[in-house]
Coordinates of C-alpha atoms in Angstrom, one line a residue:
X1 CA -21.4 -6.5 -3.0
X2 CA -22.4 -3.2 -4.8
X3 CA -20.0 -1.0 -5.7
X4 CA -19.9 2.6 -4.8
X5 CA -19.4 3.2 -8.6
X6 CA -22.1 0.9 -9.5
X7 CA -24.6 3.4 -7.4
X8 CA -24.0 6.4 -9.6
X9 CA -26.7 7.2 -11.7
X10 CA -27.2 8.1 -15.6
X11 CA -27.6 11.6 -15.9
X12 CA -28.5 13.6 -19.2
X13 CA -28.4 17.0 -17.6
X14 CA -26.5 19.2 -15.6
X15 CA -29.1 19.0 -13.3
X16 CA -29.4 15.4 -12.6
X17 CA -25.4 15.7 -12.1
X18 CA -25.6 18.3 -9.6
X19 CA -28.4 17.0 -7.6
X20 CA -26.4 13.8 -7.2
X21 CA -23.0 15.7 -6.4
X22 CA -25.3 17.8 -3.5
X23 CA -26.9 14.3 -2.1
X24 CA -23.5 13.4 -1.7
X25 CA -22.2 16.9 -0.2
X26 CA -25.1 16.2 2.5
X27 CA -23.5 13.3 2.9
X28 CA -20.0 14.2 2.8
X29 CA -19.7 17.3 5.0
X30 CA -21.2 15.9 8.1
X31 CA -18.7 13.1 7.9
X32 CA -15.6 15.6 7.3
X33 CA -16.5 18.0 10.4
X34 CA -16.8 14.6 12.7
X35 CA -13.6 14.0 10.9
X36 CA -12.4 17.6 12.5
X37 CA -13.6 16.7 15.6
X38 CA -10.9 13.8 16.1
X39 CA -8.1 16.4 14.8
X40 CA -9.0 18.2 17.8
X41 CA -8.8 15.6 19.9
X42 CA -5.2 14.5 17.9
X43 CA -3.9 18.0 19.2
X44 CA -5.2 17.8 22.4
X45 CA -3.3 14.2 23.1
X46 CA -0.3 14.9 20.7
X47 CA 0.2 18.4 22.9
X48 CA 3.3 19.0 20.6
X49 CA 3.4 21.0 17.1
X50 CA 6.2 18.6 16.2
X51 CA 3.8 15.4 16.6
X52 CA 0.8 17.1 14.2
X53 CA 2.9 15.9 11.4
X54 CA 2.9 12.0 11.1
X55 CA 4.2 10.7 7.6
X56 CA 4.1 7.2 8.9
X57 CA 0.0 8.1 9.5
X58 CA -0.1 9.5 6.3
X59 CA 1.2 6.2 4.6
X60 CA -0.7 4.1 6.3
X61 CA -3.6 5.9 5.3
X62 CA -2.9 6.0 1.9
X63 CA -2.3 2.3 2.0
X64 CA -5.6 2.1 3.0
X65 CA -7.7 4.1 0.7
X66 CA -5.9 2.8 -2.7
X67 CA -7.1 -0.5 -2.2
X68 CA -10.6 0.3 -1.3
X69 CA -11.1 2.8 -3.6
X70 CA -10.1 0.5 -6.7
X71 CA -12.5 -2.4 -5.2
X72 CA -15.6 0.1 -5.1
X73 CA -14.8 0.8 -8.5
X74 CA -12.9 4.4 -8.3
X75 CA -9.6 5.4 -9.5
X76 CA -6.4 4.9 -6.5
X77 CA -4.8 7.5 -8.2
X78 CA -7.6 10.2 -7.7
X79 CA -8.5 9.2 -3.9
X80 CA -4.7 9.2 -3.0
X81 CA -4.2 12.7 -4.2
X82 CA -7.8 13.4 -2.6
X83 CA -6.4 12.2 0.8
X84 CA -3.2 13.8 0.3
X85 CA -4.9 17.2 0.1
X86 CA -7.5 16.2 2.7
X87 CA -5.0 15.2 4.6
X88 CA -2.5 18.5 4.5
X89 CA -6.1 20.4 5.5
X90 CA -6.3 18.6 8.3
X91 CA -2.7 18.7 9.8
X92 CA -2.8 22.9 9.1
X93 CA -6.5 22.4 11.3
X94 CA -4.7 20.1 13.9
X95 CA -2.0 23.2 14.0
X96 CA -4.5 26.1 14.6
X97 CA -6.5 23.7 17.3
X98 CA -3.4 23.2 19.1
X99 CA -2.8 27.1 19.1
X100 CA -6.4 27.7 20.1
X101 CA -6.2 25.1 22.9
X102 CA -2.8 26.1 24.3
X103 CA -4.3 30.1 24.5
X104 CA -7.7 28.5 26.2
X105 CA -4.6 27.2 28.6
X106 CA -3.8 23.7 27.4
X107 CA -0.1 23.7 29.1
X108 CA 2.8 22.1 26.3
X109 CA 3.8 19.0 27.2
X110 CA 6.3 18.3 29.7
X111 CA 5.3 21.5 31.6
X112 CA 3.6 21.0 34.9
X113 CA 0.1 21.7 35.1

């Protein structure tokens, strides 16, 4: 198996190192607005601001990424603290989708629709 590590290139310039940090980007961005798209769909089911929040989710998740991140080479440390922040973007995101779909007329749940 190749590690993600193992794929990063020798660079000798600026250059080379930003080139490689925008293939990635190109790569990256896409997969973080899909990643959006299920937060939307987490508000719609979850219907409840006091269900955006999960810190069991968020656990689990960081249980997760440690242990693939240190077998494709990277630091746990850094990708946890990555998530963490990724994560808190994403729970303020699910909050403002939740208020944007209850003004487009999502009704909170419980209430009759």
């Amino acid at each position: 198996m190749t590690r993600a590590i193992d794929k990063v290139k020798t660079c000798s310039t600026m250059t080379e190192v930003r080139a490689g940090v925008n293939a990635l980007d190109d790569i990256l961005v896409p997969l973080l607005v899909e990643r959006s798209g299920y937060m939307t769909q987490a508000a719609t089911v979850k219907n409840d601001e006091g269900l955006v929040r999960d810190e069991a989710r968020i656990q689990t998740i960081i249980d997760r990424v440690r242990p693939m991140a240190e077998a494709q080479g990277g630091n746990a440390d850094l990708i946890e603290r990555l998530y963490r922040a990724m994560m808190e973007c994403y729970i303020a995101y699910e909050h403002d989708e939740l208020a944007r779909l209850r003004a487009q007329g999502l009704k909170p749940r419980g209430e009759p629709a």
